[in-house]
Coordinates of C-alpha atoms and ligand atoms in Angstrom, one line a residue:
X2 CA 5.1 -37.9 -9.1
X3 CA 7.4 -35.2 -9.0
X4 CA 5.7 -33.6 -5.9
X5 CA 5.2 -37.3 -3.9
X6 CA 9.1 -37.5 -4.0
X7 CA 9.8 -34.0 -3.2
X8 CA 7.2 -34.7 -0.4
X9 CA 8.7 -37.2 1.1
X10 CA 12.4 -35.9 1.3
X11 CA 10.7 -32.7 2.2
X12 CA 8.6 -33.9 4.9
X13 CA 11.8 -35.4 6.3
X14 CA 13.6 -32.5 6.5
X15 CA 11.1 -30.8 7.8
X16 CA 10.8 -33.1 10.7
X17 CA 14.6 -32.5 11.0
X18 CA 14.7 -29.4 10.5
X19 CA 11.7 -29.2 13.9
X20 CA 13.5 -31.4 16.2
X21 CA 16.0 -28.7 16.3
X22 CA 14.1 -25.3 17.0
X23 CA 12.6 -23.6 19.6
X24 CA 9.0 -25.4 21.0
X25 CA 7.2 -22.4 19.5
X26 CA 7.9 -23.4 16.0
X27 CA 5.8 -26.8 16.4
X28 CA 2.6 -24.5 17.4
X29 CA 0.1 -24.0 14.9
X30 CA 0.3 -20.9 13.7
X31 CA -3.0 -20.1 15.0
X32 CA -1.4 -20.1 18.3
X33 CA 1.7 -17.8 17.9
X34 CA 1.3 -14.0 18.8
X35 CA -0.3 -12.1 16.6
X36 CA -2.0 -15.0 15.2
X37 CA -2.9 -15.2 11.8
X38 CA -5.5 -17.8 10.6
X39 CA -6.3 -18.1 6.9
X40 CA -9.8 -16.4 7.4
X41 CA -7.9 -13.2 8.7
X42 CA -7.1 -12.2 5.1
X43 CA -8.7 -8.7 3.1
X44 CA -10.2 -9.0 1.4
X45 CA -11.9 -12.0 3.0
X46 CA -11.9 -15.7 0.8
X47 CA -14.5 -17.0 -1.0
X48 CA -13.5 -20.2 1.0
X49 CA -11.5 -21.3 3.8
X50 CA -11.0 -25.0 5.0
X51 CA -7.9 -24.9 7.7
X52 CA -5.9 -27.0 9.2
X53 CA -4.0 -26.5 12.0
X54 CA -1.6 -29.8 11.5
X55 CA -0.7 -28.7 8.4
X56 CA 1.4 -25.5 9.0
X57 CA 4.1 -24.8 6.6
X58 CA 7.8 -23.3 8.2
X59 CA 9.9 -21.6 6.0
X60 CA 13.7 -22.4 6.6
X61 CA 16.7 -21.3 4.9
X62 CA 16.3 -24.2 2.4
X63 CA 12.5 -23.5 0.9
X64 CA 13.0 -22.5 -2.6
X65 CA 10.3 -21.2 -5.2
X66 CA 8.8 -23.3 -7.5
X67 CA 8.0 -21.2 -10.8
X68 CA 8.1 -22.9 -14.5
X69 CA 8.6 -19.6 -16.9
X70 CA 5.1 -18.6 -17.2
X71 CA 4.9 -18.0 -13.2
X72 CA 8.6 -16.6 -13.2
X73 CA 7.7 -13.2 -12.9
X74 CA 5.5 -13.6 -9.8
X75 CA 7.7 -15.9 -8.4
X76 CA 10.6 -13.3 -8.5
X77 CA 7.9 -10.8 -6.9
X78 CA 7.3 -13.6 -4.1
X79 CA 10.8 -14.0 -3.7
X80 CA 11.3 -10.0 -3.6
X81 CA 8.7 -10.1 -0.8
X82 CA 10.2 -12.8 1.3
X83 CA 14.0 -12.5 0.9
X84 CA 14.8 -9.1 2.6
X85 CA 12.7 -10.1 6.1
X86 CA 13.4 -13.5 6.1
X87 CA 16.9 -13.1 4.7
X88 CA 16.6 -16.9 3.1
X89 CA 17.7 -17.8 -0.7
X90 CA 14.5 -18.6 -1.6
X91 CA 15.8 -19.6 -5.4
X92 CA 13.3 -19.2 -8.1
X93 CA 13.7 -22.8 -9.9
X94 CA 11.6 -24.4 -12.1
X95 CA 11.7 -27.7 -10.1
X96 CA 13.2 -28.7 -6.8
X97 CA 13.1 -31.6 -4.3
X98 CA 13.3 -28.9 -1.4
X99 CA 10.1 -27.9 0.5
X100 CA 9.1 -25.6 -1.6
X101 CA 6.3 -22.6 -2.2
X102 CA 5.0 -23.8 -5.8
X103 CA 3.4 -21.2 -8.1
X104 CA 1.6 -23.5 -10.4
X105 CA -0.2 -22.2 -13.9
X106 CA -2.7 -24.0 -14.9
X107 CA -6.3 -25.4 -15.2
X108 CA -7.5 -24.8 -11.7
X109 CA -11.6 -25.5 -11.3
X110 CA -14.0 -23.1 -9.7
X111 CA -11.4 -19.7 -9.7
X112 CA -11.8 -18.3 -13.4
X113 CA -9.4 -15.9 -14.5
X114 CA -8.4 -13.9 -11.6
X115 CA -8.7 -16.5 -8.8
X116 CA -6.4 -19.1 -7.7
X117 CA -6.5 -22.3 -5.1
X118 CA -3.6 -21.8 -2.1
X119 CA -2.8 -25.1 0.0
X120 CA -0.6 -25.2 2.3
X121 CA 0.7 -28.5 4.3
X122 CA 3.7 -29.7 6.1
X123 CA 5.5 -30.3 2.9
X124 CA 5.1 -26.9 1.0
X125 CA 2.8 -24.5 0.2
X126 CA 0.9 -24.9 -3.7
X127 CA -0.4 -21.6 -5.3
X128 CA -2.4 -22.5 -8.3
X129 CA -4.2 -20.7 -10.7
X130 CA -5.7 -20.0 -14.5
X131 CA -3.6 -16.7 -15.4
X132 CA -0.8 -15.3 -13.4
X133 CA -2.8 -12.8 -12.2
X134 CA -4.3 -15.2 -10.3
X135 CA -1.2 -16.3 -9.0
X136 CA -0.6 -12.4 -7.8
X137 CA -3.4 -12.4 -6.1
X138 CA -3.0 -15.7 -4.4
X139 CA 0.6 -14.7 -3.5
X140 CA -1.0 -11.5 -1.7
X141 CA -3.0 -14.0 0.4
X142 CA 0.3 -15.8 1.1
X143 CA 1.7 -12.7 2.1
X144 CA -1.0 -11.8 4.5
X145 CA -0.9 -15.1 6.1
X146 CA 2.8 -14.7 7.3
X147 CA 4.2 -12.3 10.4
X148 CA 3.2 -8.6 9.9
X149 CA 7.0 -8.8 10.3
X150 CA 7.5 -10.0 6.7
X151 CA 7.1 -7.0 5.5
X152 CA 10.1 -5.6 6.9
X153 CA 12.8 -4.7 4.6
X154 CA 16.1 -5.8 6.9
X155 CA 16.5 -9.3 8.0
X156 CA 14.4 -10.1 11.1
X157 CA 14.0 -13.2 13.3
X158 CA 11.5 -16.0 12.0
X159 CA 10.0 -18.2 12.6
X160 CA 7.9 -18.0 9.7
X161 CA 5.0 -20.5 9.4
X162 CA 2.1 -20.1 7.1
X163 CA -1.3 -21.4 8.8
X164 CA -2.4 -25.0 7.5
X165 CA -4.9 -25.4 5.2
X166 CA -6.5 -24.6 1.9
X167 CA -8.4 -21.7 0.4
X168 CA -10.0 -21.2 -3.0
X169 CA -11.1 -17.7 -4.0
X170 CA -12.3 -15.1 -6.8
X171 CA -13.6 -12.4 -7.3
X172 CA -16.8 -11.0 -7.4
X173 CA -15.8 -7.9 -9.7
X174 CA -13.6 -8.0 -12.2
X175 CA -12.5 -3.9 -11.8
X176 CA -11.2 -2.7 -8.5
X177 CA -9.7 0.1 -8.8
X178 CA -8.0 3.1 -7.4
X179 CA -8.0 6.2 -8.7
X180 CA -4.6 9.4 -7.8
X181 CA -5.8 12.6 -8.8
X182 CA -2.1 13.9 -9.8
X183 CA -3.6 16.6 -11.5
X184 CA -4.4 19.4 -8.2
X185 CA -1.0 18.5 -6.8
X186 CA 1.4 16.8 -8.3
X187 CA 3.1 13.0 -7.5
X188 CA 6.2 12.0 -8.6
X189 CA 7.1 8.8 -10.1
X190 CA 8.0 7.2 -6.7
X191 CA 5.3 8.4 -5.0
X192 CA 3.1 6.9 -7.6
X193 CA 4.8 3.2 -7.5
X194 CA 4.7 3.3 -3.1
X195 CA 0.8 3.7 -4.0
X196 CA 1.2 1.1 -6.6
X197 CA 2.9 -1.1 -4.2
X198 CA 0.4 -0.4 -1.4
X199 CA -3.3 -1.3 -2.9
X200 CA -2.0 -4.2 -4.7
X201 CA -2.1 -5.6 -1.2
X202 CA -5.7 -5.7 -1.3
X203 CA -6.0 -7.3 -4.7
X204 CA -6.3 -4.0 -6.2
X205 CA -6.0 -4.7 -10.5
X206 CA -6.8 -1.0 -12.0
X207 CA -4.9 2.2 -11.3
X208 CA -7.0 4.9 -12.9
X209 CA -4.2 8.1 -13.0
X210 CA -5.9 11.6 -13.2
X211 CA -3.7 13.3 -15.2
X212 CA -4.9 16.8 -16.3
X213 CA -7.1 19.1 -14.6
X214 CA -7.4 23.0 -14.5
X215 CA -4.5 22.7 -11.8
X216 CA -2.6 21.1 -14.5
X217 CA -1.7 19.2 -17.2
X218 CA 1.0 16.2 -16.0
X219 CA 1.9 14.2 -19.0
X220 CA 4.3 15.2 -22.2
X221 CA 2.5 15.5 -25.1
X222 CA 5.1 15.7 -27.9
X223 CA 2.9 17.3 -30.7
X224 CA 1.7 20.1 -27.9
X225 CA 4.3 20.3 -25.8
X226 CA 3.6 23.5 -23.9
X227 CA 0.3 21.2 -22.1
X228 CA 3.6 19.9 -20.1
X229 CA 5.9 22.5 -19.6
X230 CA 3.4 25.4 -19.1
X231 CA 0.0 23.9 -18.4
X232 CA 2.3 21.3 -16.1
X233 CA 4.2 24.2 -14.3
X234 CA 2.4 24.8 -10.9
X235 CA -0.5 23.2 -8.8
X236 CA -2.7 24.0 -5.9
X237 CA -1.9 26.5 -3.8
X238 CA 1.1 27.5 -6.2
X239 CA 3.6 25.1 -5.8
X240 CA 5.7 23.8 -8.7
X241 CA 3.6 20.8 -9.9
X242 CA 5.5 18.9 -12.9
X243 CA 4.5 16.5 -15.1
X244 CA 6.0 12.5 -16.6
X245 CA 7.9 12.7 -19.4
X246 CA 6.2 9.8 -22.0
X247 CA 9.2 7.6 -20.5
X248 CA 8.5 8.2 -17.0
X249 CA 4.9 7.4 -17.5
X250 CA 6.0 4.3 -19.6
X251 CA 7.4 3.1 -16.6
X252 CA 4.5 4.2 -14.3
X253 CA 2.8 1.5 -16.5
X254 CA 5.0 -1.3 -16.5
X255 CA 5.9 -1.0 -12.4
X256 CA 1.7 -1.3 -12.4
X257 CA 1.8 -4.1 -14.8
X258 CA 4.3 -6.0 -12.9
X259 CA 1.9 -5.7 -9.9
X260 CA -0.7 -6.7 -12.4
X261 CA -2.7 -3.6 -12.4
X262 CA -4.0 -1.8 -15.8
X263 CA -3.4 1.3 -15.8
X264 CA -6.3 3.8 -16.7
X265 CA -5.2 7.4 -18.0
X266 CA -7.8 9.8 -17.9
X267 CA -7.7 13.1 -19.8
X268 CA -10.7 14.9 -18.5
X269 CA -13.0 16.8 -21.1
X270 CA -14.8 19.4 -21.9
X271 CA -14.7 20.6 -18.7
X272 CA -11.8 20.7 -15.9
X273 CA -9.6 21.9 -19.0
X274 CA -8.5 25.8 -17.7
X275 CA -4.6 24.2 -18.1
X276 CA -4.6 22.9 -21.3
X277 CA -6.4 26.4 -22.3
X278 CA -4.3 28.3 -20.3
X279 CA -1.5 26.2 -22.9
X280 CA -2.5 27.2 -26.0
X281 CA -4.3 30.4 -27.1
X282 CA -6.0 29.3 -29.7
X283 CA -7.9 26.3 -28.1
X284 CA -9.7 29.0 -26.6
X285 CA -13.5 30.6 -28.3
X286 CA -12.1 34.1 -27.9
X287 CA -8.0 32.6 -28.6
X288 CA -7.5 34.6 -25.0
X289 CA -5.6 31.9 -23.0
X290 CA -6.4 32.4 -19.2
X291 CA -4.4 32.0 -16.7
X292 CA -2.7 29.0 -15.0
X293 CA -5.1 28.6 -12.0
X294 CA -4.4 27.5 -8.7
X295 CA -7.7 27.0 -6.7
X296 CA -10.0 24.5 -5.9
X297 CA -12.7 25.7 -7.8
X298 CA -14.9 23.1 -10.8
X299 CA -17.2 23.9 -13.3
X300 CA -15.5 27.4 -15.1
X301 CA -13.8 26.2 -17.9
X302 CA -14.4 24.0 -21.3
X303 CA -12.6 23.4 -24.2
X304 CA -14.3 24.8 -27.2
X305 CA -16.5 22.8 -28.9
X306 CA -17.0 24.5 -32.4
X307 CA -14.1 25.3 -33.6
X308 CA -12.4 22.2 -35.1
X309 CA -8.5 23.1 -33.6
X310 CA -10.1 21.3 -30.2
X311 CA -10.7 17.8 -32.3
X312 CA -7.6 17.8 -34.2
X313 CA -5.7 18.8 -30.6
X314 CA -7.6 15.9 -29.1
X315 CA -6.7 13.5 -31.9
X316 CA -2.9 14.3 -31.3
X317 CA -3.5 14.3 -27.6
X318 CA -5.8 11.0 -27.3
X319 CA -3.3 9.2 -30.1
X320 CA -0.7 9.3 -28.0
X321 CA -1.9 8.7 -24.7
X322 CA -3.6 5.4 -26.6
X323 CA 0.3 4.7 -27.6
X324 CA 1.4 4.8 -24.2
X325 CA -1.7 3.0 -22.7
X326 CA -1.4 -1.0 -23.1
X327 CA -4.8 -1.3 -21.4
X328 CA -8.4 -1.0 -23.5
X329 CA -9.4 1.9 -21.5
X330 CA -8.7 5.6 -21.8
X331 CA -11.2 8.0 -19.5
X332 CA -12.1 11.3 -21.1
X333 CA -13.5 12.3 -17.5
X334 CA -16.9 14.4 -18.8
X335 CA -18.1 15.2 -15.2
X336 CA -19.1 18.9 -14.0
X337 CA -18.9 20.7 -17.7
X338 CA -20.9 23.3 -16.3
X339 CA -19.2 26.1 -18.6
X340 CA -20.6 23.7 -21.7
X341 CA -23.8 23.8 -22.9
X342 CA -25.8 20.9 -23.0
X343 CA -26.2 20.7 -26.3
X344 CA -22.7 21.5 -26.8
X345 CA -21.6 18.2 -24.7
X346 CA -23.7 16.2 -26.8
X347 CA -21.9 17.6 -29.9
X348 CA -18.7 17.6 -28.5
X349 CA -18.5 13.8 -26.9
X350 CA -20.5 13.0 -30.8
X351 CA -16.9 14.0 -31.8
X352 CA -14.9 12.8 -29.2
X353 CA -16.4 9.0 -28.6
X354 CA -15.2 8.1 -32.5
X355 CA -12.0 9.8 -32.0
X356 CA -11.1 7.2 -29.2
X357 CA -12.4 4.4 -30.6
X358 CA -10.1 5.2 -33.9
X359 CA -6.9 4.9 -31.9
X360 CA -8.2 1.7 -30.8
X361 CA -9.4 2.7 -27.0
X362 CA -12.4 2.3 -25.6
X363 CA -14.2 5.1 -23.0
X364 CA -14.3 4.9 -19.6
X365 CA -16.0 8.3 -18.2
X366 CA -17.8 10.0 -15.1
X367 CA -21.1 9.3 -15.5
X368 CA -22.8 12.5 -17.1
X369 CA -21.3 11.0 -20.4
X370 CA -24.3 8.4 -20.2
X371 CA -26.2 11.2 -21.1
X372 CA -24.6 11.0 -24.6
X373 CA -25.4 8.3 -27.4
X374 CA -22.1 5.8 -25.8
X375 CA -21.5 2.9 -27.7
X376 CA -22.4 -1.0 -25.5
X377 CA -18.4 -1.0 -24.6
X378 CA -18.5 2.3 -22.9
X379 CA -18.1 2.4 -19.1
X380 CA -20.1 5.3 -17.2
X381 CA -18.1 5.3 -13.7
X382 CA -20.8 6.5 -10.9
X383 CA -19.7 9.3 -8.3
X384 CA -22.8 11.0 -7.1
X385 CA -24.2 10.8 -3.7
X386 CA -27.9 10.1 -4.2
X387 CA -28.0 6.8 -6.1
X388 CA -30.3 7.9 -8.7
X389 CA -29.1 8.6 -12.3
X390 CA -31.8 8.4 -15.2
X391 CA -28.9 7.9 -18.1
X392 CA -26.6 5.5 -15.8
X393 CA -30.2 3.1 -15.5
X394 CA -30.5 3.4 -18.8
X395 CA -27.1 2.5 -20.0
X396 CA -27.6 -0.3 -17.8
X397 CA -30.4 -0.7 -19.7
X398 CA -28.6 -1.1 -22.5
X399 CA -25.9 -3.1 -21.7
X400 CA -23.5 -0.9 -20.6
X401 CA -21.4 -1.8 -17.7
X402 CA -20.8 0.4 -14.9
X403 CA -18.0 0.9 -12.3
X404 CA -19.6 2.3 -8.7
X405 CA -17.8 5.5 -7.1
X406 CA -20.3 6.3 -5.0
X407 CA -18.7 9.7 -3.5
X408 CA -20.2 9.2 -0.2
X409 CA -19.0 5.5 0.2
X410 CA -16.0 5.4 -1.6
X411 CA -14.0 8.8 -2.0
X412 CA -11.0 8.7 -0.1
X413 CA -10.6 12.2 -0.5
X414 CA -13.7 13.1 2.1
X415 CA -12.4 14.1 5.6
X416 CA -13.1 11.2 8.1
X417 CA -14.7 14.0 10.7
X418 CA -15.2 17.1 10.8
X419 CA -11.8 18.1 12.8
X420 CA -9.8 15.8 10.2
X421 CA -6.4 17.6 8.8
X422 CA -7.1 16.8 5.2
X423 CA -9.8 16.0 2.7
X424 CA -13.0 17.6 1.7
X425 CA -16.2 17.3 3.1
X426 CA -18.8 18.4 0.0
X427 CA -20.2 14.6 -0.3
X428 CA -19.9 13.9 3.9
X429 CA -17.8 13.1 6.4
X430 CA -16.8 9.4 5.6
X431 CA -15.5 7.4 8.7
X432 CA -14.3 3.4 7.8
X433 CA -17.6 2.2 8.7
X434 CA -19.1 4.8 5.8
X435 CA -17.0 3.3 3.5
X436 CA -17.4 -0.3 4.3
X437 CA -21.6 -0.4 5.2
X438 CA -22.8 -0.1 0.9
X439 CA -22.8 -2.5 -1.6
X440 CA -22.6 -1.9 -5.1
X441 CA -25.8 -4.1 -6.5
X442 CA -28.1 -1.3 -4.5
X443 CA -26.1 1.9 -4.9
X444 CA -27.7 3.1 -8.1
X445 CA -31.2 2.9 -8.7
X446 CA -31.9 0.4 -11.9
X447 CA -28.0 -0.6 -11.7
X448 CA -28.1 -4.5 -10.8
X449 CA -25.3 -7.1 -9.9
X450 CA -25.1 -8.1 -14.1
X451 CA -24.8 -4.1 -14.7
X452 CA -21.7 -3.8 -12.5
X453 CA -17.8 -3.6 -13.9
X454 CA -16.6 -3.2 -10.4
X455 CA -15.7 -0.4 -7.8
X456 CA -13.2 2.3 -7.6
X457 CA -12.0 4.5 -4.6
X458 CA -10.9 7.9 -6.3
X459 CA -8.5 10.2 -4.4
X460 CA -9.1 13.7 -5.0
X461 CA -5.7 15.6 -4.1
X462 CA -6.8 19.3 -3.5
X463 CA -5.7 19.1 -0.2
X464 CA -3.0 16.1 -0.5
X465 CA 1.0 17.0 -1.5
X466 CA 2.7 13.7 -0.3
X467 CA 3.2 10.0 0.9
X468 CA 2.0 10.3 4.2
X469 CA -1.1 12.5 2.6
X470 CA -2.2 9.9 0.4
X471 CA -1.8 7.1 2.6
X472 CA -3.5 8.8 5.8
X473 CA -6.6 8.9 3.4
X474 CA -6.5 5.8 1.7
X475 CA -5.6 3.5 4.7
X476 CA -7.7 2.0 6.0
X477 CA -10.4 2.8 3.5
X478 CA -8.9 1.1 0.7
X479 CA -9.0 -2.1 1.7
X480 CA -13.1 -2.1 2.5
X481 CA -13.5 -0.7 -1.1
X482 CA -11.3 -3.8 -1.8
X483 CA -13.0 -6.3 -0.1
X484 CA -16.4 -4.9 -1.8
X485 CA -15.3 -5.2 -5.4
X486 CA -13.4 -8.7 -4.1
X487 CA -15.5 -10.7 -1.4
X488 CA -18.8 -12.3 -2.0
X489 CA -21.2 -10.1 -0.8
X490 CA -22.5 -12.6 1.7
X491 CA -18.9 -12.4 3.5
X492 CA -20.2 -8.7 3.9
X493 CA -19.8 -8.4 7.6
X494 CA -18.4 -4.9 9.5
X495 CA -17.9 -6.7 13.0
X496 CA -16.1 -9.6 11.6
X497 CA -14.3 -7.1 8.8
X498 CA -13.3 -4.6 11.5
X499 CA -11.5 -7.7 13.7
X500 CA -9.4 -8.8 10.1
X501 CA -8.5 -5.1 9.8
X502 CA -7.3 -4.3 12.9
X503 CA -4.5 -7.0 12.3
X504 CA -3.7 -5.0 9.1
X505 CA -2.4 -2.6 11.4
X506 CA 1.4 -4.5 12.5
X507 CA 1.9 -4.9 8.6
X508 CA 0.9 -0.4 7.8
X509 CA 2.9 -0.2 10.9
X510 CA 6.2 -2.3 9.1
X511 CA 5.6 -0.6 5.8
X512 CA 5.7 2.6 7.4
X513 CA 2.1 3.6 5.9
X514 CA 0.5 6.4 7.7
X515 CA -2.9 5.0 8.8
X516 CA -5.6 7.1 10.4
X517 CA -6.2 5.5 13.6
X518 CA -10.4 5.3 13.3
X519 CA -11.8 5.1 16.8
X520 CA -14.4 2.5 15.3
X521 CA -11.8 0.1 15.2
X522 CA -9.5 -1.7 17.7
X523 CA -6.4 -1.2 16.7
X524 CA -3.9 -4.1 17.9
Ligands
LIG625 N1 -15.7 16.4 -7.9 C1 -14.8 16.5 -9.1 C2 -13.3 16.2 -8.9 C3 -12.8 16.6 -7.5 C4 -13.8 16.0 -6.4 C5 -13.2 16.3 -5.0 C6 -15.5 14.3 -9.8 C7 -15.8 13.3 -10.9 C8 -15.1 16.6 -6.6 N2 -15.3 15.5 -10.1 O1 -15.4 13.9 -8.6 O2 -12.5 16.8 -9.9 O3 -12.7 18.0 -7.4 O4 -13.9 15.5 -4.1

């Protein structure tokens, strides 16, 4: 009822509201440069039914519909919309002004991360089961105005949303990214532009790297030198740093706001030379080395028989599980090659209850599959052949597990050979590389039912900023996006790289650094 009224009066100022603008403002949508059409989104729709009659104009009188549930995503809409379009756009629960309506609540065929978006003369409808589906359809929204949207002074409309409707969800329920903050060191800031950036792409897990041989990047208060010593420099020498718990706190709730989980690993045995570097007595021989600023893996290991390491890693683990509203902590477990083998098995016997006491369950690299992991453990796959004996069989066993193929999906690897920054040990991954896999075939006895999801790790030995990070992840993220996202019968590179190439006005906006791939044409 309420919405028939609104309709009505809406409709009529809308028709108002057109006899006095410009011509251009009565063209579909379709039809204004740089033309967006509702199948131009990334990651690409489960479903798309347009119509071009049906465009909906913002004017300075649309408000945001949002009962208390949706408020907070309607205050993120209306954070998105009200700096470029420089409109009210109130956030009221209801209005008879055309409005953009964020509506919770049964919505068929969408589950719990997907939502229905409808947009007609009279408004636009976002509707979903959980406000994270609202988030996500709002990022669709977003997409489907001007590239110009995005800009954070006041620019010139007109700004009309392409008729039709579109009902989507995901095929994974983890897609992730992962900082590595560890090598070199992010700061707060830098951390929420990234946060900002791949919830674009329907991004809902940020998996933080936080302590490598490099260095150890978040307060412990019951070992506080793994901070202020082990957190002290980086690679190459620099002055690395570390969060404070409060600064991390708020890591998490900027994340949570953008309705990611946040995923803290503390990598173990292995990849451990700062917190031994700490602390003397973690140490077999109670020598502590030195801080260590190369790029080097494999040489160092916490020691796994004398019981100080457990009791350190109860302290340490207890309070990143207090600062960690999401089920998951990551104790990392890749390339322990100063451990024995037998010695990993002992140690993550001692580790895996340890977590699960503080109420956490494990996410780790896969090599921990090769240890007895309980069915709610996720092995996360990095290697570069597809073949893993221990991930198959945790598969097996019911485990789920989330695909990192290195070759495919680490945004650390240089796109060529002559590329400025990255790494090359897995390949050289150009954004066709990183879109042409899929993640039911990428491991060997890992199926569709088998999979969490995807992540796109990025490695920062050779990353110190902003305009690092975002020449590597963009525009690689996305495709890793649009893989854990998109049906997998939407997979299409010719039709992906069109829908990309008109990501480029809205990098541009943002003032992302992009790496202009010659496999694309860029607009
Ligand atoms: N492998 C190491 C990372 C990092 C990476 C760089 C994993 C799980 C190479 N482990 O990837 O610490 O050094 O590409």
């Amino acid at each position: 009822m309420r919405r028939s009224l609104a309709g009505l009066l809406g409709a009529t100022a809308l028709a108002l509201t057109a006899l006095t603008q410009p011509a251009l403002a009565s063209q579909p949508a379709a039809n204004q440069p740089g033309a967006r059409t509702l199948a131009d989104v990334i990651p690409v729709p489960v479903s798309v039914s347009a119509d071009p009659e049906a465009d909906f104009r913002l004017t300075p009188a649309t408000a945001i519909e949002a009962d208390r549930d949706a408020r907070q995503v309607g205050d993120y809409l209306a954070g998105l919309l009200r700096p470029s379009t420089g409109y009210r756009l109130p956030v009221v629960e209801r209005t008879s002004a055309p409005s953009i309506a964020l509506e919770l609540g049964p919505t068929a065929q969408v589950g719990d991360q997907g939502y229905q978006l409808t947009v007609t003369k009279k408004g636009v409808t976002v509707r979903a089961n959980s406000s994270d589906g609202l988030f996500a359809g709002v990022q669709t929204l977003r997409q489907l105005l001007p590239a110009r949207v995005e800009s954070r002074q006041v620019v010139r409309g007109p700004w009309v949303v392409p008729g039709g409707t579109i009902v989507d969800y995901p095929r994974f329920g983890y897609r992730g990214a992962m900082l590595d903050v560890a090598r070199h060191f992010f700061s707060v800031d830098e951390v929420k532009r990234y946060i900002d950036q791949i919830a674009q792409y329907k991004i809902n897990r940020l998996h933080l790297h936080l302590a490598d041989d490099q260095g150890w990047r978040i307060e412990i208060k019951s070992w506080p030198r793994l901070a202020t010593y082990g957190g002290s420099t980086e690679v190459g020498g620099g002055p690395g740093g570390y969060y404070t718990q409060e600064q991390y706190k708020d890591l998490v709730a900027y994340a949570a706001s953008r309705h990611i989980t946040v995923i803290p690993e503390i990598d173990m045995p292995g990849h451990t030379n700062a917190a031994l570097a700490s602390y003397a007595e973690l140490n077999c021989d109670g020598v502590a080395p030195p801080l260590y600023t190369g790029i080097e893996v494999g040489f160092s290991s916490l020691c796994v028989d004398k019981d100080i390491t457990y009791e350190f890693l109860d302290d340490v683990i207890g309070e990143v599980a207090a600062l960690t509203p999401g089920r998951y902590l990551h104790i990392g477990g890749d390339e322990a090659h100063a451990t024995t083998p037998e010695d990993y098995q002992k140690f993550m016997g001692e580790v895996l209850p340890i977590v699960a006491e503080h109420g956490k369950l494990v996410q780790g690299w896969h090599e921990i599959a090769k240890t007895g992991l309980p069915a709610s453990a996720v092995p996360q796959f990095w290697d570069t052949d597809g073949v893993d004996a221990a991930t198959a069989a945790a598969a097996a066993a019911g485990n789920k597990i989330v695909m990192s193929p290195a070759n495919k999906a680490y945004l650390d690897m240089q796109y060529h050979e002559n590329s400025p920054l990255g790494l090359h040990w897995a390949g050289y991954v150009e954004v066709a590389d990183a879109y042409h896999w899929d993640p039911s075939t990428a491991v060997q006895g890992v199926g569709e039912a088998s999979i969490a999801g995807v992540e796109a790790p990025l490695w920062s030995e050779t990353l110190t900023d902003s305009d690092d990070i975002e020449f590597m992840a963009f525009p690689r993220l996305p495709g890793i996006a649009e893989i854990g996202w998109s049906p997998k019968a939407s997979h299409d590179w010719n039709g992906y790289r069109e829908r990309l190439a008109k990501q480029a006005p809205r990098w541009e906006v943002q003032g992302i650094d992009f790496y202009r791939s010659p496999q694309v044409d860029w607009r």
